[in-house]
PDB file of C-alpha atoms in Angstrom:
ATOM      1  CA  UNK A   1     -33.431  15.755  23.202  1.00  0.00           C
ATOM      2  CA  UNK A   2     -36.689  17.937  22.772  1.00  0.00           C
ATOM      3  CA  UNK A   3     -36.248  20.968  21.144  1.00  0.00           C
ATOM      4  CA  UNK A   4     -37.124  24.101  23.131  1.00  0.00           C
ATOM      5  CA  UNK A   5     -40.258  25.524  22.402  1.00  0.00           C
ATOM      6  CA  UNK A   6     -42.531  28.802  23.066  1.00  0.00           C
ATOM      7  CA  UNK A   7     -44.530  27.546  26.667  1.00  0.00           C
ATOM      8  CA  UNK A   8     -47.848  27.805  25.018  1.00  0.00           C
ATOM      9  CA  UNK A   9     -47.930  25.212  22.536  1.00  0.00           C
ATOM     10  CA  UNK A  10     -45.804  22.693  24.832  1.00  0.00           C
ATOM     11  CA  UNK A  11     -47.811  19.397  25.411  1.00  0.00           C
ATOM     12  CA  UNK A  12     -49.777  18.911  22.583  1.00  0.00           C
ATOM     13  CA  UNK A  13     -48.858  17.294  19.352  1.00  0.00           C
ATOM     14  CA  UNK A  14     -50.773  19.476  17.274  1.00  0.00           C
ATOM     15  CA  UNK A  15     -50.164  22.371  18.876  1.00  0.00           C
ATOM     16  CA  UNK A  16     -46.290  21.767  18.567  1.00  0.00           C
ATOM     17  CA  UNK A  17     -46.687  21.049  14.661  1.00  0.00           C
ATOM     18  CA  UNK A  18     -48.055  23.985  14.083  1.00  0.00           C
ATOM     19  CA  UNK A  19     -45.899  26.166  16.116  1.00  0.00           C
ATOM     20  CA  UNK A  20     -42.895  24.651  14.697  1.00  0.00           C
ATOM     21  CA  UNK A  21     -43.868  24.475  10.721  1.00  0.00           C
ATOM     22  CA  UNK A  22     -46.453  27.617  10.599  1.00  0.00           C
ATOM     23  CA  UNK A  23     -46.741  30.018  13.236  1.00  0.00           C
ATOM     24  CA  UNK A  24     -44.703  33.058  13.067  1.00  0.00           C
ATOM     25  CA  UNK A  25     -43.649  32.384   9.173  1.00  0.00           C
ATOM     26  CA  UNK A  26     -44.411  35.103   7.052  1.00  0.00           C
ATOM     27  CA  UNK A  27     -47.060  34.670   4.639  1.00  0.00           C
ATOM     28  CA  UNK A  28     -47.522  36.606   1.594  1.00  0.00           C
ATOM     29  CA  UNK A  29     -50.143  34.160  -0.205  1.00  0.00           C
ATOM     30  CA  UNK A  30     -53.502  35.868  -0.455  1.00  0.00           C
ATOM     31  CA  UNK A  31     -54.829  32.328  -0.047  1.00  0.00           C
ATOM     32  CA  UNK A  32     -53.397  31.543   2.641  1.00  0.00           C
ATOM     33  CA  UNK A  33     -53.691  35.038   4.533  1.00  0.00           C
ATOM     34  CA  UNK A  34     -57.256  34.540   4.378  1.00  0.00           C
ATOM     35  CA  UNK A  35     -57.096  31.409   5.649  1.00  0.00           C
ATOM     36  CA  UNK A  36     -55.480  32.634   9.011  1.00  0.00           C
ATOM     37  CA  UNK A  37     -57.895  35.671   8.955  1.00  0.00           C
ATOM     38  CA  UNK A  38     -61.028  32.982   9.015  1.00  0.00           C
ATOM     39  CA  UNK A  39     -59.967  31.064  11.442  1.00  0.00           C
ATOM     40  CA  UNK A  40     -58.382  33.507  14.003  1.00  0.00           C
ATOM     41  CA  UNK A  41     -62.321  35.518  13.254  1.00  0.00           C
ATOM     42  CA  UNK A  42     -63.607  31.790  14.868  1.00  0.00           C
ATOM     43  CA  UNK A  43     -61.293  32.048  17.461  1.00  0.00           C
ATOM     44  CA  UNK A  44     -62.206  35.138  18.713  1.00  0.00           C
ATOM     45  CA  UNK A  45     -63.642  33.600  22.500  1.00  0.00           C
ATOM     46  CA  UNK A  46     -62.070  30.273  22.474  1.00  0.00           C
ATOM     47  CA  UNK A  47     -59.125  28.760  22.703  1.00  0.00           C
ATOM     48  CA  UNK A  48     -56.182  28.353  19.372  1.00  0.00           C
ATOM     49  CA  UNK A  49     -56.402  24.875  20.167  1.00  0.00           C
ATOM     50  CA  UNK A  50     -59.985  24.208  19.659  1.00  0.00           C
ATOM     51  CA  UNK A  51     -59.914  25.730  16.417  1.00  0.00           C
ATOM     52  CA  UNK A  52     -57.069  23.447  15.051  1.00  0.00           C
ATOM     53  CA  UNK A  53     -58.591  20.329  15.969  1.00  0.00           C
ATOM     54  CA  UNK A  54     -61.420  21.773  13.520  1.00  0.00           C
ATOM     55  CA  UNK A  55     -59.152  23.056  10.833  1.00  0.00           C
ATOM     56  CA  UNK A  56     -59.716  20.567   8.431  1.00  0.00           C
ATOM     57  CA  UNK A  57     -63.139  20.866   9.141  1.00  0.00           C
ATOM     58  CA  UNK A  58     -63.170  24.620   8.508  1.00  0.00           C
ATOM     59  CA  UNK A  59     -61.203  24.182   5.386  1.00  0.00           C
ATOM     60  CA  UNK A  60     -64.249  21.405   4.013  1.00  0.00           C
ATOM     61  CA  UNK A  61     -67.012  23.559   5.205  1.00  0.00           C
ATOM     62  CA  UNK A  62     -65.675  26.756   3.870  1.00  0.00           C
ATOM     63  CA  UNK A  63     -64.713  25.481   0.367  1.00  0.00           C
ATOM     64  CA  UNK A  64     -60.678  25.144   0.766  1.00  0.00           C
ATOM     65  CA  UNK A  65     -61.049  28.893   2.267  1.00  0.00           C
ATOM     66  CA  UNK A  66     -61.868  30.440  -1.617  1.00  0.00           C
ATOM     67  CA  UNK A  67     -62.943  33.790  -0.556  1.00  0.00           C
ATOM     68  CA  UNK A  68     -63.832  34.228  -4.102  1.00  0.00           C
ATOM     69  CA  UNK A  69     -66.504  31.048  -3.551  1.00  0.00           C
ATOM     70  CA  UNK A  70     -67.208  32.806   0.265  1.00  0.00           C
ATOM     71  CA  UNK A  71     -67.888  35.705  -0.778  1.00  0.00           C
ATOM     72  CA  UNK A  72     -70.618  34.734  -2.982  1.00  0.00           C
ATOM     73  CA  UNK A  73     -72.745  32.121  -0.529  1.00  0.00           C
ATOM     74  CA  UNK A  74     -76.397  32.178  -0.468  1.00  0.00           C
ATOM     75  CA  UNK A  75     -78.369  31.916   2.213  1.00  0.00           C
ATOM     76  CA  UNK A  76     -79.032  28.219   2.093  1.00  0.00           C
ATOM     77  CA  UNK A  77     -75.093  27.469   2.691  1.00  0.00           C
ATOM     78  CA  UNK A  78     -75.040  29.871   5.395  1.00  0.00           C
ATOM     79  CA  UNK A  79     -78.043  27.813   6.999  1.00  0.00           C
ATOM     80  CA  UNK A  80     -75.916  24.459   5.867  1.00  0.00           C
ATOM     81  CA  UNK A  81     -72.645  26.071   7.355  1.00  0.00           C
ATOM     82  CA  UNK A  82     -74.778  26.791  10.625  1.00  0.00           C
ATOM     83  CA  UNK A  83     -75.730  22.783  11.292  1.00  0.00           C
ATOM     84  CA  UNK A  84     -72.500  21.424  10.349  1.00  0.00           C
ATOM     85  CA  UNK A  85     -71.147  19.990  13.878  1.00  0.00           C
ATOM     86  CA  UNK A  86     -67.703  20.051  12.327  1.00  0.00           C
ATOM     87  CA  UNK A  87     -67.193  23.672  12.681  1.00  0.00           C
ATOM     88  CA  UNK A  88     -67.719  26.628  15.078  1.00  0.00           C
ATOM     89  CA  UNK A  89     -71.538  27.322  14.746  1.00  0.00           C
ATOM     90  CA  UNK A  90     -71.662  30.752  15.632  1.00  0.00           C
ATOM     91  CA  UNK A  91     -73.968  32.800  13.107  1.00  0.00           C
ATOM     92  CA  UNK A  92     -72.434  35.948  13.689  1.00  0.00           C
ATOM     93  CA  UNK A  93     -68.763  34.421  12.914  1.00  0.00           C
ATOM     94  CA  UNK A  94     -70.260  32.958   9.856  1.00  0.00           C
ATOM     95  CA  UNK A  95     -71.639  35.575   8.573  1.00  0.00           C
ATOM     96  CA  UNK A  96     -69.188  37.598   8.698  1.00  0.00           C
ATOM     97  CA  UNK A  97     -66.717  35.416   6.991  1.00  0.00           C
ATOM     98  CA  UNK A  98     -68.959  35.900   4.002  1.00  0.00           C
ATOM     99  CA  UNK A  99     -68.958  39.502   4.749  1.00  0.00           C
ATOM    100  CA  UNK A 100     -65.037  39.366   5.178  1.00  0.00           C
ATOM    101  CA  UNK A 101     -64.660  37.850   1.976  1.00  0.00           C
ATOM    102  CA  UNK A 102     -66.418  40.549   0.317  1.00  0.00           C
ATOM    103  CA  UNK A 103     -64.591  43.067   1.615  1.00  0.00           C
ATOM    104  CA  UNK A 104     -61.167  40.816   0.845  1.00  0.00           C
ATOM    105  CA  UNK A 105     -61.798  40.771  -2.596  1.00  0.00           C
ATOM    106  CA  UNK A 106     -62.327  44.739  -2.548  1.00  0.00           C
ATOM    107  CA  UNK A 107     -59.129  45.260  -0.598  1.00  0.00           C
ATOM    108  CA  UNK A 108     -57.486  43.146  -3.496  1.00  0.00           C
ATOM    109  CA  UNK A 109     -58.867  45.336  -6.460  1.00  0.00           C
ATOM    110  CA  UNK A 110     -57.445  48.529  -4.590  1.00  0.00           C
ATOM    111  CA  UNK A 111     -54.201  47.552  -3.943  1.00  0.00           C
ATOM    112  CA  UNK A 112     -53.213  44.703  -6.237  1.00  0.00           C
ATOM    113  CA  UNK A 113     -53.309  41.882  -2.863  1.00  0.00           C
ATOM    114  CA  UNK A 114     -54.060  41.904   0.224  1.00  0.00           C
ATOM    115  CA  UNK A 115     -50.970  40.757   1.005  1.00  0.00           C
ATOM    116  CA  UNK A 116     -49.669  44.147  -0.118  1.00  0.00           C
ATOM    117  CA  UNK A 117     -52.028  46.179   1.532  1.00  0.00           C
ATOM    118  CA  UNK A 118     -51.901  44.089   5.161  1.00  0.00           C
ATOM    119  CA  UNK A 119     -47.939  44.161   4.940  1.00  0.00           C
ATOM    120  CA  UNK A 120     -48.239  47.663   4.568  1.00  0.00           C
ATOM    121  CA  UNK A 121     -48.326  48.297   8.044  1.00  0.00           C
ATOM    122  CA  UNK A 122     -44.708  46.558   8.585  1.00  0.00           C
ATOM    123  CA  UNK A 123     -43.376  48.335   5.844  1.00  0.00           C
ATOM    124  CA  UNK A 124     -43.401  44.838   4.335  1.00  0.00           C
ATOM    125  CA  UNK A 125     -40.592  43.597   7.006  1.00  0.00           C
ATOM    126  CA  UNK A 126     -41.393  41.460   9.977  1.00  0.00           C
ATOM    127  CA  UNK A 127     -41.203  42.721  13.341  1.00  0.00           C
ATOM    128  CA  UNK A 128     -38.824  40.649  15.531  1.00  0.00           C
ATOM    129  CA  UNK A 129     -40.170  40.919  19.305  1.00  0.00           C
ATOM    130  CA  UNK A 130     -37.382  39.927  22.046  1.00  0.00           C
ATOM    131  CA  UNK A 131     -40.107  37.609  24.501  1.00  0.00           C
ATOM    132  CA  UNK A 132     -38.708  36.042  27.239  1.00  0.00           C
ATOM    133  CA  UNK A 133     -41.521  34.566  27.948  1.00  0.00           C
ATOM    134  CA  UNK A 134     -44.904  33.943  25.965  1.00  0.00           C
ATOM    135  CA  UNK A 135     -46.702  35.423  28.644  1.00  0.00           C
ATOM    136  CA  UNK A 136     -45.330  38.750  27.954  1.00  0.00           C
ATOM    137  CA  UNK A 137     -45.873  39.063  24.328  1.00  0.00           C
ATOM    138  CA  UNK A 138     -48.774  41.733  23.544  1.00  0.00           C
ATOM    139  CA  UNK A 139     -52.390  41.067  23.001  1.00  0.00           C
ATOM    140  CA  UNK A 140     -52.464  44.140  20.915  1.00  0.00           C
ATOM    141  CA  UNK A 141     -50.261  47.016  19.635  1.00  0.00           C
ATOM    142  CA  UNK A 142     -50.958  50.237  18.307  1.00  0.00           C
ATOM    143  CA  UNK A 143     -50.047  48.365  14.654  1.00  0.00           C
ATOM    144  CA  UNK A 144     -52.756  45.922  15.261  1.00  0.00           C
ATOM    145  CA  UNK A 145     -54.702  49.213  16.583  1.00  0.00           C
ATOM    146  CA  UNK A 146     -54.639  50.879  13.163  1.00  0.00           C
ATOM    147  CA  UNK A 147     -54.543  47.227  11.076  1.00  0.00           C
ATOM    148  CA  UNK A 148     -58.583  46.784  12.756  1.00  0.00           C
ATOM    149  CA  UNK A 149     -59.384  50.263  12.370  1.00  0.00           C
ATOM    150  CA  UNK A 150     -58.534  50.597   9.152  1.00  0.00           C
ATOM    151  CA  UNK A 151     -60.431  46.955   8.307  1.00  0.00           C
ATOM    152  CA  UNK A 152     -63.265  47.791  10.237  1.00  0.00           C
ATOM    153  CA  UNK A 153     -63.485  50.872   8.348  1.00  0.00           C
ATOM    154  CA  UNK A 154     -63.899  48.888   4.976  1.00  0.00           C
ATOM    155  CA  UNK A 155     -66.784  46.219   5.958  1.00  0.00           C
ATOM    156  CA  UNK A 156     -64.718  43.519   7.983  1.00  0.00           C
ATOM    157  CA  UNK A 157     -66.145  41.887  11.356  1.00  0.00           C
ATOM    158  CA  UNK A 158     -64.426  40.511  14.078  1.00  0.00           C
ATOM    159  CA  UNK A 159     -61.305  41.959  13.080  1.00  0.00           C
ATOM    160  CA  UNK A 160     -60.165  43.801  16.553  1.00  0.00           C
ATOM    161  CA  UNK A 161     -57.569  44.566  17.658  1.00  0.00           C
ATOM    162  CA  UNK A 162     -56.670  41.466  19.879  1.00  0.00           C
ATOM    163  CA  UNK A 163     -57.584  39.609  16.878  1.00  0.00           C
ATOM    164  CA  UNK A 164     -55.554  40.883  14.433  1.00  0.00           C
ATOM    165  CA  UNK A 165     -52.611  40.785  16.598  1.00  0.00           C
ATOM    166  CA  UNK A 166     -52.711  37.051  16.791  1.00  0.00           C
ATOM    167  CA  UNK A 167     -53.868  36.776  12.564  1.00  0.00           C
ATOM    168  CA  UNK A 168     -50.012  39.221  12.869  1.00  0.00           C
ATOM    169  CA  UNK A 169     -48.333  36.660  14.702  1.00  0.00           C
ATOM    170  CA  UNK A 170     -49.536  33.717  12.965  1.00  0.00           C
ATOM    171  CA  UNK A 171     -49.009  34.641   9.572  1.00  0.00           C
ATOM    172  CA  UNK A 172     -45.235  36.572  10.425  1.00  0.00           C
ATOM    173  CA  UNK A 173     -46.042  39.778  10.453  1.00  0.00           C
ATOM    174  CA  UNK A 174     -44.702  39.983  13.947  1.00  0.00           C
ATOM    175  CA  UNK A 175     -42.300  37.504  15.392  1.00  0.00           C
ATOM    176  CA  UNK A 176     -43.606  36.469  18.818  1.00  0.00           C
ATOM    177  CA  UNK A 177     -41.215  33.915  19.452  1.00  0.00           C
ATOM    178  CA  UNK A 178     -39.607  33.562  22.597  1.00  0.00           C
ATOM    179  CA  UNK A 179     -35.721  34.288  22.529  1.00  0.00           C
ATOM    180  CA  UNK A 180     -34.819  30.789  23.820  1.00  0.00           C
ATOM    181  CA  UNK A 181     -37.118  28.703  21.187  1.00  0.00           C
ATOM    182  CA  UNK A 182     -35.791  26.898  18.224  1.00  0.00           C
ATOM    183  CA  UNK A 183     -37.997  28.950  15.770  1.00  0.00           C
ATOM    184  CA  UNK A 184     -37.369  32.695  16.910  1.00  0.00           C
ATOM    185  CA  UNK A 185     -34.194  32.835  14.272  1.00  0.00           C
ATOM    186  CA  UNK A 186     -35.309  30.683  11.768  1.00  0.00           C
ATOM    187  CA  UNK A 187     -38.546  32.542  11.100  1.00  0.00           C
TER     188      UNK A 187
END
């Protein structure tokens, strides 16, 4: 018997995988944060699922996600990153992932991580939502208000609100899981 799942991943083998190992699992790797925080900026306009069939794609083109690597492209790899049919070719998007990383690595000298500083805003506990059903989870909250302020505030693009609530959900922050899925007590 299929497990019961959250209604917006259901039909798609990829999708499902990554709602039922990663999505909603708190993350606390800086690594790994940014990670999410790249590829939730591409999303930004299109659909989750288009951006996981590129994932691996991403994580070639963007050096394994090492903001520390990002951070310090020149302006030939941004062109490179820009023709590379693999990824999103937005040059705003890209650009500001460089930017992002920047700004990242500033976050991390201030408050030790940005893992500490973005968990913060939880008081470093996950919120558990009660969702009946995905389709009444929020697109924003007035956490994820004050998370994009506060980022736009120190350099970051793409980071609104909408945004930021789903880099919350996907990396644990908030537990979006619908009451009758599998994952909702195990994350």
């Amino acid at each position: 018997m299929d497990k019961n799942r959250c209604g917006w991943c259901k039909g798609d083998t990829l999708y499902e995988k990554y709602h039922d190992q990663e999505w909603g699992v708190p993350v606390k790797n800086d690594a790994l944060l940014f990670e999410f925080l790249v590829l939730e900026t591409f999303q930004a306009g299109l659909s989750w699922i288009t951006i996981l069939k590129r994932r691996e794609n991403f994580r070639v083109a963007f050096d394994h996600f090492d903001y520390k690597k990002i951070a310090t492209y020149p302006e030939t790899k941004i062109l490179d990153l820009l023709q590379d049919e693999g990824i999103i070719r937005n040059k705003l998007k890209v650009r500001a992932t460089v930017t992002n990383a920047q700004a990242y690595i500033e976050i991390q000298k201030e408050f030790g991580s940005f893992s500490d500083y973005i968990w913060k805003f939880v008081n470093d506990k996950q919120i558990k939502n009660e969702v009946v059903n995905y389709k009444e989870a929020p697109a924003n909250t007035p956490i994820s208000d004050t998370i994009s302020k506060d980022l736009k505030k120190r350099g970051f693009k793409f980071v609104g609100s909408t945004i930021i609530y789903a880099f919350m959900q996907a990396t644990g922050m908030v537990n979006d899981h619908q009451l009758d899925c599998f994952r909702y007590t195990e994350v």
